[in-house]
PDB file of C-alpha atoms and ligand atoms in Angstrom:
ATOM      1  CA  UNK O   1     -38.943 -14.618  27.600  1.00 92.00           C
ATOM      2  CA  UNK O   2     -40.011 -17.819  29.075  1.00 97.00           C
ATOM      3  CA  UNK O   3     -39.345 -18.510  32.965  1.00 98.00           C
ATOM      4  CA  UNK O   4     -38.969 -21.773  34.304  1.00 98.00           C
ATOM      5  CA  UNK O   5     -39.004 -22.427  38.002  1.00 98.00           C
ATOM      6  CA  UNK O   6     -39.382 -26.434  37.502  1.00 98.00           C
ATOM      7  CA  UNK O   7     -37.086 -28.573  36.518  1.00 98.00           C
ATOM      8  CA  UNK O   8     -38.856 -30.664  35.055  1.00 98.00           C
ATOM      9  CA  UNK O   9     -40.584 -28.344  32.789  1.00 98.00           C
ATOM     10  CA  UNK O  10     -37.625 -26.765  31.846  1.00 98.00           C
ATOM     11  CA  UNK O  11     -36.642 -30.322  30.879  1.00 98.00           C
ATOM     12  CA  UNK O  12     -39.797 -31.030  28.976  1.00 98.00           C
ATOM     13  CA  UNK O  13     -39.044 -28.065  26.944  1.00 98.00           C
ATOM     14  CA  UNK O  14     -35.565 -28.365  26.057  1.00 98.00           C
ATOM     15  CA  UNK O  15     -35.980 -31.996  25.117  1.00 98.00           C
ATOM     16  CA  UNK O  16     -38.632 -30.760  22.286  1.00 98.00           C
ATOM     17  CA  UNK O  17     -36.209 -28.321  20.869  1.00 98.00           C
ATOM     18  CA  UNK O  18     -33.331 -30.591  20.847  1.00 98.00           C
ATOM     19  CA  UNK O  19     -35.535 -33.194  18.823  1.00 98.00           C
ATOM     20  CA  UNK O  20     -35.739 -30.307  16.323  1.00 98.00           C
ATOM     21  CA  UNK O  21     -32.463 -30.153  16.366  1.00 98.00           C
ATOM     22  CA  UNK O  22     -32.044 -26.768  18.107  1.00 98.00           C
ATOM     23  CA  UNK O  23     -28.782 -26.290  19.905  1.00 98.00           C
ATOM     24  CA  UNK O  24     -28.144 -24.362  23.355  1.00 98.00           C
ATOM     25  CA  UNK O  25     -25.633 -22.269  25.286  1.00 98.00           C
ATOM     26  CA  UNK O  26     -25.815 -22.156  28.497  1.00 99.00           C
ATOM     27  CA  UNK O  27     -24.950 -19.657  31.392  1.00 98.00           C
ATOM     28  CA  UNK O  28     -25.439 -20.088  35.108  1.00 98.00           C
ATOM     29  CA  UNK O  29     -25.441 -17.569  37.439  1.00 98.00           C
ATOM     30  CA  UNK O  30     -26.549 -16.445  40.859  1.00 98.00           C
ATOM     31  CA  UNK O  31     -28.200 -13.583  39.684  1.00 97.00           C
ATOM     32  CA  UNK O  32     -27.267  -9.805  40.099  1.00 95.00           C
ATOM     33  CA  UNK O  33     -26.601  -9.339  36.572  1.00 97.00           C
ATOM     34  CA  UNK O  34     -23.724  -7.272  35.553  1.00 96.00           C
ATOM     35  CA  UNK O  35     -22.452  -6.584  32.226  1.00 95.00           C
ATOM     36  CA  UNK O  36     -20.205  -9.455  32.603  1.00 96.00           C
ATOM     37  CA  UNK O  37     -22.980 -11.789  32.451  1.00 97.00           C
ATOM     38  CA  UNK O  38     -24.702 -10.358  29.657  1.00 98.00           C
ATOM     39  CA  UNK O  39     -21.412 -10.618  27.331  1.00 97.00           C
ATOM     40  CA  UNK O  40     -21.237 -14.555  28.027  1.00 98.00           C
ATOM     41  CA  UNK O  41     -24.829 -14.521  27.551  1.00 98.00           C
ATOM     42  CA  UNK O  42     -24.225 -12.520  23.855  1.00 98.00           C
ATOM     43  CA  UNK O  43     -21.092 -15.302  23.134  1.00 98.00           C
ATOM     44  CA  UNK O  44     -23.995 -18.281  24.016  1.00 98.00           C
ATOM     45  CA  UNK O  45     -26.693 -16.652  21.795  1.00 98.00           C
ATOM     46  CA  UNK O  46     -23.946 -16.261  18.934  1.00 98.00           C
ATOM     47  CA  UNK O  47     -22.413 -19.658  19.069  1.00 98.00           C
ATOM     48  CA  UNK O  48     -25.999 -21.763  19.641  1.00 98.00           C
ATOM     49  CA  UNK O  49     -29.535 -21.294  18.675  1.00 98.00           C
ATOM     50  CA  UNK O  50     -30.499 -20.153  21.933  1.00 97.00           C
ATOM     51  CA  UNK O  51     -29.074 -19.624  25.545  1.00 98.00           C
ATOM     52  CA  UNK O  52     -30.541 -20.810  28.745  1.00 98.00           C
ATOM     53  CA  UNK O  53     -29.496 -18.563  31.931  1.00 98.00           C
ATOM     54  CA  UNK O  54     -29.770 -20.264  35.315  1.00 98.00           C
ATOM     55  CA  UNK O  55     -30.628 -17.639  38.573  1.00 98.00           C
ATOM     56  CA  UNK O  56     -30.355 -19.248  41.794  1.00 98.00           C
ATOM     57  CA  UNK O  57     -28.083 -18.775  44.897  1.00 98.00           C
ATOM     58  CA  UNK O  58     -26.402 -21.860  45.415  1.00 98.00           C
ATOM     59  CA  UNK O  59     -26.539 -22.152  49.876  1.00 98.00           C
ATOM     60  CA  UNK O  60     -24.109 -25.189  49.802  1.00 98.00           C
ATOM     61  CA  UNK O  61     -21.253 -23.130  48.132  1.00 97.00           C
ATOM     62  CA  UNK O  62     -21.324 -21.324  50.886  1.00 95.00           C
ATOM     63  CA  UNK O  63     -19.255 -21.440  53.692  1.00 90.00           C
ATOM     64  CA  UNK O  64     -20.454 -18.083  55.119  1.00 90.00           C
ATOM     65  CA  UNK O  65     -24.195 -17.602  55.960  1.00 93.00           C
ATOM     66  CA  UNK O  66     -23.794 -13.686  56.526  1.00 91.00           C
ATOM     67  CA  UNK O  67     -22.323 -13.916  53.078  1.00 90.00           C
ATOM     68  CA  UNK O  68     -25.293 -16.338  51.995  1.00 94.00           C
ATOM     69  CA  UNK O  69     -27.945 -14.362  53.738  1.00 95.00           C
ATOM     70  CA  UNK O  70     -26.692 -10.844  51.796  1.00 91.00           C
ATOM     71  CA  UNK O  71     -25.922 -12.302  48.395  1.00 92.00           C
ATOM     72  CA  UNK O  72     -28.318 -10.140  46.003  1.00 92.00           C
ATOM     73  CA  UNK O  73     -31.594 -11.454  44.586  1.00 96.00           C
ATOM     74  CA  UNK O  74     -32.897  -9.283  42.203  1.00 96.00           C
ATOM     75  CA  UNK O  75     -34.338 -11.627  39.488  1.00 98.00           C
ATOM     76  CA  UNK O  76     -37.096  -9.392  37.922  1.00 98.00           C
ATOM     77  CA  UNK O  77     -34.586  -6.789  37.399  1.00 98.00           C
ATOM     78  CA  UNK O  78     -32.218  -9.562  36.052  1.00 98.00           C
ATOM     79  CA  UNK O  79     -34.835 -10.612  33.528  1.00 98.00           C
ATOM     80  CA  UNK O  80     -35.673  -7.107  32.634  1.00 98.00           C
ATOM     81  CA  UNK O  81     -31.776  -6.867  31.762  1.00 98.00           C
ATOM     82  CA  UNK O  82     -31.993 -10.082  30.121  1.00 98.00           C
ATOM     83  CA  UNK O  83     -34.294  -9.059  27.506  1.00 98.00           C
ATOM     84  CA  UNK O  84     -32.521  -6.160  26.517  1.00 97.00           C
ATOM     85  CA  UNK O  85     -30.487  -8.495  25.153  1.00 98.00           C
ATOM     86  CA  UNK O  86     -32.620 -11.659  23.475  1.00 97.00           C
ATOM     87  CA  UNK O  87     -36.799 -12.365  24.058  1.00 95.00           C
ATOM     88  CA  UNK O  88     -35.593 -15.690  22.924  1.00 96.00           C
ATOM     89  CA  UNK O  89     -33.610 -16.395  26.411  1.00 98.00           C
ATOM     90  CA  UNK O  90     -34.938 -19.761  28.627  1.00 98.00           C
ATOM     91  CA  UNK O  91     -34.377 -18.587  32.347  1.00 98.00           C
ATOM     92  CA  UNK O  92     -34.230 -21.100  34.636  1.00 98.00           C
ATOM     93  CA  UNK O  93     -34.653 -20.303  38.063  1.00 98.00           C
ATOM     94  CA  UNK O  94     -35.272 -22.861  40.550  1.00 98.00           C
ATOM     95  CA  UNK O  95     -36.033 -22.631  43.723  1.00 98.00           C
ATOM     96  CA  UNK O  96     -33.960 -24.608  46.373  1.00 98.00           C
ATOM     97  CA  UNK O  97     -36.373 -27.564  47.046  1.00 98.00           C
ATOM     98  CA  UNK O  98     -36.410 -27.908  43.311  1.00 98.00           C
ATOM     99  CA  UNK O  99     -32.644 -28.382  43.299  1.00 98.00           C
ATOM    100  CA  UNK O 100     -32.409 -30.184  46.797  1.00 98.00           C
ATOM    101  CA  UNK O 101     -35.352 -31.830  47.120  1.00 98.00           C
ATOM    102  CA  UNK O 102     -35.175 -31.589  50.681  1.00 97.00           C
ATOM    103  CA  UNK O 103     -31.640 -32.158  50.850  1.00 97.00           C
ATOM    104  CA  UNK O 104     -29.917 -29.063  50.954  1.00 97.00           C
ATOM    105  CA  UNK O 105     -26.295 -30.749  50.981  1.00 97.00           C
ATOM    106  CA  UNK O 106     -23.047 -30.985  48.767  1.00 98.00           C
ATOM    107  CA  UNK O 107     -21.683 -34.013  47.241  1.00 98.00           C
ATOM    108  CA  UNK O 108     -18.257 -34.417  47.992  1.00 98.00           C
ATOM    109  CA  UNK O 109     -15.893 -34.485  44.476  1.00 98.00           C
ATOM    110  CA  UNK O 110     -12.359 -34.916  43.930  1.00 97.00           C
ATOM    111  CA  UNK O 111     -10.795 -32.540  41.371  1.00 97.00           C
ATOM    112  CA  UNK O 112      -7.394 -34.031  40.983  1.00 97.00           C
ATOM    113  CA  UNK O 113      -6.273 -31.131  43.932  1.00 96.00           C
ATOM    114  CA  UNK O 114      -7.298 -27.965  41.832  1.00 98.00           C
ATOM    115  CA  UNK O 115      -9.854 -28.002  44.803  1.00 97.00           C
ATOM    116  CA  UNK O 116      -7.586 -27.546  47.386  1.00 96.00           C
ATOM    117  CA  UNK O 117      -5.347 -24.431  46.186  1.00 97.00           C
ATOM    118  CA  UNK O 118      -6.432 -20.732  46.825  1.00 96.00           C
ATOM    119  CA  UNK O 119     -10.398 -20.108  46.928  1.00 96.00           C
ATOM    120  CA  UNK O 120     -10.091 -23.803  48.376  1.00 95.00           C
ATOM    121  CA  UNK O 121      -8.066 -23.042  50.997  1.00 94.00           C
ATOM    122  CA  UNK O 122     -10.181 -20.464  52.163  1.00 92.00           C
ATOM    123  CA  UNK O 123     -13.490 -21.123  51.456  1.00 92.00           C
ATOM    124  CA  UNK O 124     -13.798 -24.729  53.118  1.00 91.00           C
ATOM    125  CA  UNK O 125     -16.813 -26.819  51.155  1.00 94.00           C
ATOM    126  CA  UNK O 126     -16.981 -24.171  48.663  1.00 96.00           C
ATOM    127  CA  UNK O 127     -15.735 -26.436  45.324  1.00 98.00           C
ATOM    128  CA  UNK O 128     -18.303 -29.523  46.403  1.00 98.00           C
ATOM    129  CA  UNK O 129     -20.959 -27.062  46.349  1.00 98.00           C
ATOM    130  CA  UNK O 130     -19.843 -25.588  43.443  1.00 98.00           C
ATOM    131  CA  UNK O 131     -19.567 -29.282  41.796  1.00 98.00           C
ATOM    132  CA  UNK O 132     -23.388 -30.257  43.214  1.00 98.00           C
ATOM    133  CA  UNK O 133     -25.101 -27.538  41.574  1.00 98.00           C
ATOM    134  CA  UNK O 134     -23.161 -27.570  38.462  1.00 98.00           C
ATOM    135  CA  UNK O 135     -23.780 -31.038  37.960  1.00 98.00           C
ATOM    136  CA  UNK O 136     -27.063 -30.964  38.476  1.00 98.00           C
ATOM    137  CA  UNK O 137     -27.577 -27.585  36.176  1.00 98.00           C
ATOM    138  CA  UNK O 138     -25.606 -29.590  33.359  1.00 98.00           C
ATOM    139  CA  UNK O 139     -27.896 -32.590  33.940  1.00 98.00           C
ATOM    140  CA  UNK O 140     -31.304 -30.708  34.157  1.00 98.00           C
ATOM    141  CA  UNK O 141     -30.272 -28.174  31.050  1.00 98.00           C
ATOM    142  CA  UNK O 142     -28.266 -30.431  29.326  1.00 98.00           C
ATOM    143  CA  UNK O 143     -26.618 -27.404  27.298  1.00 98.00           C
ATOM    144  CA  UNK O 144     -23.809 -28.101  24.133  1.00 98.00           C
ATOM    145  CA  UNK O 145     -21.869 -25.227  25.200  1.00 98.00           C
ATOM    146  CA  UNK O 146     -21.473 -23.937  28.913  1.00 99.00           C
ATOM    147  CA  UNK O 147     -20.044 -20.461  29.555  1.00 98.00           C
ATOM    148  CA  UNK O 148     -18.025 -19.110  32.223  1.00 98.00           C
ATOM    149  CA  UNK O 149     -15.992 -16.086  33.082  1.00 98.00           C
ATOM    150  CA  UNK O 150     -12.740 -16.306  33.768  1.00 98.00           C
ATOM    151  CA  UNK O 151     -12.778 -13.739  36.787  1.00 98.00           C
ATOM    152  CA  UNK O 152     -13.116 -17.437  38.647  1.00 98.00           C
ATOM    153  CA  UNK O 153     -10.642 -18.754  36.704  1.00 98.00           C
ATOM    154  CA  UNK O 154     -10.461 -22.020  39.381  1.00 98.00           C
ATOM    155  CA  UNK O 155     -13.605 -22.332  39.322  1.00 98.00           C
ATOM    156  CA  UNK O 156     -13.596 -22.661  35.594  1.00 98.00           C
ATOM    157  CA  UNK O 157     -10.880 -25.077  35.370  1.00 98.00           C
ATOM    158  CA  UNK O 158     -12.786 -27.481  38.155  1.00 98.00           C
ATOM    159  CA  UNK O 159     -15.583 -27.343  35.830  1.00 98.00           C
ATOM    160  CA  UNK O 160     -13.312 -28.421  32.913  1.00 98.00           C
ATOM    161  CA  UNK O 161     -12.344 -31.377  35.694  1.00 98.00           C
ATOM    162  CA  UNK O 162     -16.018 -32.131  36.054  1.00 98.00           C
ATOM    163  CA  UNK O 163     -17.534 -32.484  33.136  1.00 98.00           C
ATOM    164  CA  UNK O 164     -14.186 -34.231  32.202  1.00 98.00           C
ATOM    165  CA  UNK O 165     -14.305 -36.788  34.849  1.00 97.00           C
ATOM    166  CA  UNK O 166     -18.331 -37.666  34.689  1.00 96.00           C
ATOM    167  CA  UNK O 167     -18.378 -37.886  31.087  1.00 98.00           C
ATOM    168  CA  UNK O 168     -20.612 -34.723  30.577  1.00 98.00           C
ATOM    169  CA  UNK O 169     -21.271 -34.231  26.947  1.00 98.00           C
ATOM    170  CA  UNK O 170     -20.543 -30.091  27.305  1.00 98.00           C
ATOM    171  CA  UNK O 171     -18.036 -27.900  25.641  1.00 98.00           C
ATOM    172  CA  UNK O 172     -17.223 -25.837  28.627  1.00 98.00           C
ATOM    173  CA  UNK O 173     -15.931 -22.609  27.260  1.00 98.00           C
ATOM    174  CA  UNK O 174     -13.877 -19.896  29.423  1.00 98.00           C
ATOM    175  CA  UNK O 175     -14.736 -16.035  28.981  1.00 98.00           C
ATOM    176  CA  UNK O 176     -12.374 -13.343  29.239  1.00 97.00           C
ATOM    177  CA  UNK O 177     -13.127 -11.255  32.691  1.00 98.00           C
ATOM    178  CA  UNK O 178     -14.986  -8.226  31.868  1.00 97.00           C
ATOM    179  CA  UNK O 179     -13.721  -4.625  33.374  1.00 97.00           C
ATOM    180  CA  UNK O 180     -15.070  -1.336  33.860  1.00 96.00           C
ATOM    181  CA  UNK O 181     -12.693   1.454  32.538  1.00 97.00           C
ATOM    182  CA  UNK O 182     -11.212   1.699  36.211  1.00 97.00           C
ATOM    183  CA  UNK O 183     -10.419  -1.813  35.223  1.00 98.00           C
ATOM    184  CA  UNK O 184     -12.489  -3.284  38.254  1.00 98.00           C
ATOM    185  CA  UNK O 185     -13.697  -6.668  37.492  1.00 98.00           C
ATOM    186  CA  UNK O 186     -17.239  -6.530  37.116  1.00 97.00           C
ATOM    187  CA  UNK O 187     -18.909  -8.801  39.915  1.00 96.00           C
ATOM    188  CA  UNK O 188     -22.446  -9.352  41.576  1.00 92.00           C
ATOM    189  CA  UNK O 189     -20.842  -8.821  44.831  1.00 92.00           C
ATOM    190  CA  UNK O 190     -19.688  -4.843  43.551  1.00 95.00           C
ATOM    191  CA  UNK O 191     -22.889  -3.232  43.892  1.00 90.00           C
ATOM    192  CA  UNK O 192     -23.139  -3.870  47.754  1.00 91.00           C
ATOM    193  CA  UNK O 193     -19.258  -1.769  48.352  1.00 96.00           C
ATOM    194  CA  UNK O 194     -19.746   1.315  50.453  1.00 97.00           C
ATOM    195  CA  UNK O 195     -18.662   4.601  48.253  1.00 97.00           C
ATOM    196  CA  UNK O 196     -15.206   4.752  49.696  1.00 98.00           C
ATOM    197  CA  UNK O 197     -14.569   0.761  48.776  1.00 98.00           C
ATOM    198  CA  UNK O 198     -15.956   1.371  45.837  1.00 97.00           C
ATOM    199  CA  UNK O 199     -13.034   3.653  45.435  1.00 97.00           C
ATOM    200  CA  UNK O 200     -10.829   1.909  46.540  1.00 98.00           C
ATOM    201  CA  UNK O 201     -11.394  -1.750  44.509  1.00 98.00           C
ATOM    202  CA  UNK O 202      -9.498  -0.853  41.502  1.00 98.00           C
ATOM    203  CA  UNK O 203      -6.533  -0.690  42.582  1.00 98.00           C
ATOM    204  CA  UNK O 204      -6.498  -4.388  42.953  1.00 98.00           C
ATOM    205  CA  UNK O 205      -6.691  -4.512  39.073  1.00 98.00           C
ATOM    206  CA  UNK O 206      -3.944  -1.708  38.853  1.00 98.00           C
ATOM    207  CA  UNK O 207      -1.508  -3.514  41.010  1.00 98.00           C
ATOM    208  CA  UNK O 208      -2.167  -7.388  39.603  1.00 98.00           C
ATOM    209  CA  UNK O 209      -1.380  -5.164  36.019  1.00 98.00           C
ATOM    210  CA  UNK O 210       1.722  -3.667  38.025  1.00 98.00           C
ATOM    211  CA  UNK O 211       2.488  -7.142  39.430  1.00 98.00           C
ATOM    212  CA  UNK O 212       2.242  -8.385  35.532  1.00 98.00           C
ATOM    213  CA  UNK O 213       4.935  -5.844  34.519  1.00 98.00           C
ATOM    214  CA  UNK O 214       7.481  -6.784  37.006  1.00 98.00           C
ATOM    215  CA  UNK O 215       7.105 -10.895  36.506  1.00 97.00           C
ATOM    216  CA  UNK O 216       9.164 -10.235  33.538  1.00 96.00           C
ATOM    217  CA  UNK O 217      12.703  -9.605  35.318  1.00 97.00           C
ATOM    218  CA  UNK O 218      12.011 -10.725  38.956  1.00 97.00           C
ATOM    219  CA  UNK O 219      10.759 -13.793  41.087  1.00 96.00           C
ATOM    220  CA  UNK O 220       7.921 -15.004  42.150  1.00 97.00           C
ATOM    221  CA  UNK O 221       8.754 -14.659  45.246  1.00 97.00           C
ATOM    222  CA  UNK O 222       9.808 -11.032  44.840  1.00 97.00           C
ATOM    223  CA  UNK O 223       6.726 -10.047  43.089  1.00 98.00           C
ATOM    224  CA  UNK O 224       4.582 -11.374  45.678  1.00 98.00           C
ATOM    225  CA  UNK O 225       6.508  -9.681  48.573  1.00 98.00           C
ATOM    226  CA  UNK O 226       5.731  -6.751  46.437  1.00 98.00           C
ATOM    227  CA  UNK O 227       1.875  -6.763  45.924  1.00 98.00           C
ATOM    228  CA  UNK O 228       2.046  -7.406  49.598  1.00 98.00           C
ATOM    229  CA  UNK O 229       3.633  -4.190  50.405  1.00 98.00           C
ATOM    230  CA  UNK O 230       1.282  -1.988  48.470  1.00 98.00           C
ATOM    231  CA  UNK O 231      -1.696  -4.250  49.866  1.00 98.00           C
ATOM    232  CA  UNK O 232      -0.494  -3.226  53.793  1.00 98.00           C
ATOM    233  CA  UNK O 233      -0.311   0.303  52.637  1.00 98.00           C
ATOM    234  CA  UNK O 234      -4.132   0.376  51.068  1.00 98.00           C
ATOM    235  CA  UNK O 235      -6.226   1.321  54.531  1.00 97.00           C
ATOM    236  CA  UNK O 236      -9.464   0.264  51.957  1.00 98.00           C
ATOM    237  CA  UNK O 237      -8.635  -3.215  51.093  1.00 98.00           C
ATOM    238  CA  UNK O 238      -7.140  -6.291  53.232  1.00 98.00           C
ATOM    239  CA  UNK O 239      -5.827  -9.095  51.124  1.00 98.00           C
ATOM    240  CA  UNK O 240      -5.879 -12.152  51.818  1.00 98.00           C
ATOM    241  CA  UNK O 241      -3.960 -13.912  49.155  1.00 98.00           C
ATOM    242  CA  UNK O 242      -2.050 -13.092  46.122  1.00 98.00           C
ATOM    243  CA  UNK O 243      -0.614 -16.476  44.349  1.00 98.00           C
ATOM    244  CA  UNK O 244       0.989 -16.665  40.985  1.00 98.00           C
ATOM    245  CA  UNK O 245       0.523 -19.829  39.812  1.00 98.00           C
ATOM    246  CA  UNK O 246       0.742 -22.403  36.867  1.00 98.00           C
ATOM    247  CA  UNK O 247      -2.152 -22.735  34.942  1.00 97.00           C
ATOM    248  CA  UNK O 248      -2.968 -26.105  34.854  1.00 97.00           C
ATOM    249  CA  UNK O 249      -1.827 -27.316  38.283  1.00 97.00           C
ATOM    250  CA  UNK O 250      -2.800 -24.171  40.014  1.00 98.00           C
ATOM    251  CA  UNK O 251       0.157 -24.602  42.419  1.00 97.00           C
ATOM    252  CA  UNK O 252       1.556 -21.866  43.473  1.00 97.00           C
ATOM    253  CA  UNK O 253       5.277 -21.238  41.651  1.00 96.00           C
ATOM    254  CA  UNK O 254       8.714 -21.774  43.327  1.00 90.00           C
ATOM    255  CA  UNK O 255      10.609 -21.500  40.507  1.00 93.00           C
ATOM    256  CA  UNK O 256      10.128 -19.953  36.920  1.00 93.00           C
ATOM    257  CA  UNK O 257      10.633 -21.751  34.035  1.00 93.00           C
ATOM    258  CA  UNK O 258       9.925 -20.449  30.662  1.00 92.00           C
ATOM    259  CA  UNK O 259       8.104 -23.527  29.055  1.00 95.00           C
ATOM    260  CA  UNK O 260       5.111 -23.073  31.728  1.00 97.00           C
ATOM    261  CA  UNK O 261       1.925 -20.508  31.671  1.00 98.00           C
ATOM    262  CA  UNK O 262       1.720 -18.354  35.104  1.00 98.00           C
ATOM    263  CA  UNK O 263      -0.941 -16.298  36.328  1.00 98.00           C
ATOM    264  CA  UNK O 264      -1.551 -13.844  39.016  1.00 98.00           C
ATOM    265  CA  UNK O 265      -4.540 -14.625  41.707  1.00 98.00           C
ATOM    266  CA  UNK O 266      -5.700 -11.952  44.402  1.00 98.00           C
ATOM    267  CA  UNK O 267      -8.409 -12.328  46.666  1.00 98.00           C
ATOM    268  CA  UNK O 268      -9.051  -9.001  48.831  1.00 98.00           C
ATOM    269  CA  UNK O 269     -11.379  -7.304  51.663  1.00 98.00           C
ATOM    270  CA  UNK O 270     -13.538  -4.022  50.555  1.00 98.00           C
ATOM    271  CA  UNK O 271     -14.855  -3.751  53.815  1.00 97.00           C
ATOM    272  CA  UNK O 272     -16.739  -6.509  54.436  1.00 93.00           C
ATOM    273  CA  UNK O 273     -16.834  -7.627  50.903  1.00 94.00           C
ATOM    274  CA  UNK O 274     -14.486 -10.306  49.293  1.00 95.00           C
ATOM    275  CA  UNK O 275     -13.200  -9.719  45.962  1.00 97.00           C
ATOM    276  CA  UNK O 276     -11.240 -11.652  43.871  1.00 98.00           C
ATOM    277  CA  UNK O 277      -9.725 -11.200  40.411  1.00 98.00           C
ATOM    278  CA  UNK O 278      -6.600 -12.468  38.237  1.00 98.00           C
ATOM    279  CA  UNK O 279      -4.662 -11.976  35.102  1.00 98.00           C
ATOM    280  CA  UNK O 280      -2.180 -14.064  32.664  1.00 98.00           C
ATOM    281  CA  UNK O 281       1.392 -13.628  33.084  1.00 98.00           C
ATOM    282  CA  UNK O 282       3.290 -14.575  30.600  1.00 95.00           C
TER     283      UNK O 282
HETATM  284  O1  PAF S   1     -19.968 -18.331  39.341  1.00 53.68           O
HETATM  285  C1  PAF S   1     -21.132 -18.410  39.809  1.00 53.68           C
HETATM  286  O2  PAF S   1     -21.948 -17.509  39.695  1.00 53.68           O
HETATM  287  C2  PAF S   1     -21.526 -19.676  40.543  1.00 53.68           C
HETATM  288  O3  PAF S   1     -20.452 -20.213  41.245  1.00 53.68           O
HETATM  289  C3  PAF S   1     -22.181 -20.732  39.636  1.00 53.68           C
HETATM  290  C4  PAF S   1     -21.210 -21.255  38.586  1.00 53.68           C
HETATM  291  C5  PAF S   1     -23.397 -20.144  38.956  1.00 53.68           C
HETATM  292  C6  PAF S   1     -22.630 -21.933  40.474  1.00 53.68           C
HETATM  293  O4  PAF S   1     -23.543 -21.555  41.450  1.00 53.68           O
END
């Protein structure tokens, strides 16, 4: 397993493979690898030659430094999990001068208003930091195929946007979110939830399933009201949005009509950790 920490080494190296014609996935992460991770990182090293996996905590997609300050770094313990799966694996992580170069801010981007529905509404900043490092990832990496889970199924589709809109030559490919049997969403951000919260997380996967059930014979409205109600009675878990939206807009739905593709979004307090999670409707 080779470990970059330089981008332009990691460049250097890349550039000789692809002049031998060697073709990469690619999958970026902020470390704290979870099984989710690894099964985008299995897809990559199935559909390409190899995969390059990017560790680093991204500070301007922050808009919370508590949050920034507790996010978990464990990156021998991610490459340790990381060759369980491949010894062939590029890791790639930078440190944040090597990204920043001294300038640890976002570039501002326009996403056609994906950027300002649900995560963007409350989490100010947190798609033009999102947008910066991506960018930059897909410029330094230069993958064919980039990998992403849709457990931040915005995020994904602002991707899509990006490389879109700058003329990035990447397939960016969306991964179906990976559950434990409770049907919790596996996410970096789980192993820091106090037993009880722990607990208590999946019912937000039970109810979203519940919420799925009922979109067939009642109103958006109705079914929101709904997950609201069971929400106020969970003393484990605040929410702090449920939206069922249309897929490609991301606008949240007034009325239904049967020729568009809904989904259910739900973003929640365990504690003092925000989850967030989703699931197709129809
Ligand atoms: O989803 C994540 O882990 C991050 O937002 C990403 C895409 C690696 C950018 O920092």
């Amino acid at each position: 397993m080779i470990v970059f920490t330089n981008k332009l080494e990691i460049q250097d190296h890349i550039s000789k493979e692809k002049a031998k014609g060697i073709t990469f996935g690619f999958v970026p992460t902020m470390g704290a690898l979870h099984n989710g991770h690894l099964s985008l990182v299995e897809r990559a090293l199935k559909e390409n030659d190899t995969c390059v996996v990017s560790v680093f905590v991204n500070p301007t997609q922050f808009d919370n430094v508590d949050d920034l300050e507790k996010y978990p770094r464990t990156l021998e313990q991610d490459i340790t999990l990381l060759e369980t799966v491949s010894k062939t694996i590029l890791v790639y992580a930078p440190s944040v001068e090597d990204i920043y170069e001294g300038n640890t801010k976002a570039e501002h981007f326009s996403f056609d208003g994906l950027e300002f529905e649900m995560e963007g509404k409350f989490r100010k900043g947190h798609f033009d930091g999102v947008g910066t490092i991506v960018k930059r990832l897909f410029e330094i990496v230069t993958p064919d195929i980039a990998y992403f889970g849709e457990k931040d199924f915005q995020q994904l589709a602002i991707i899509k946007k990006l490389a879109q809109k700058y003329n990035i030559p990447v397939n960016v490919k969306g991964c179906k979110i990976y559950r434990e049997d409770s049907g919790l969403a596996y996410s970096s951000r789980n192993s820091r939830l106090k037993p009880d919260y722990r607990k208590a997380a999946p019912f937000i996967f039970k109810t979203i399933t519940a919420a799925k059930e009922k979109f067939g014979t009642k109103s958006a409205k109705e079914v929101t009201e709904w997950v609201e109600k069971q929400f106020a009675k969970n003393k484990f878990l605040e929410l702090e949005y449920f939206i069922i939206a249309e897929v490609t807009t991301l606008k949240t739905v007034k009325r239904k009509s049967k020729s568009k593709t809904y989904r259910a979004f739900v973003a929640a307090y365990a504690d003092d950790i925000r989850l967030i999670d989703n699931i197709a409707l129809n």
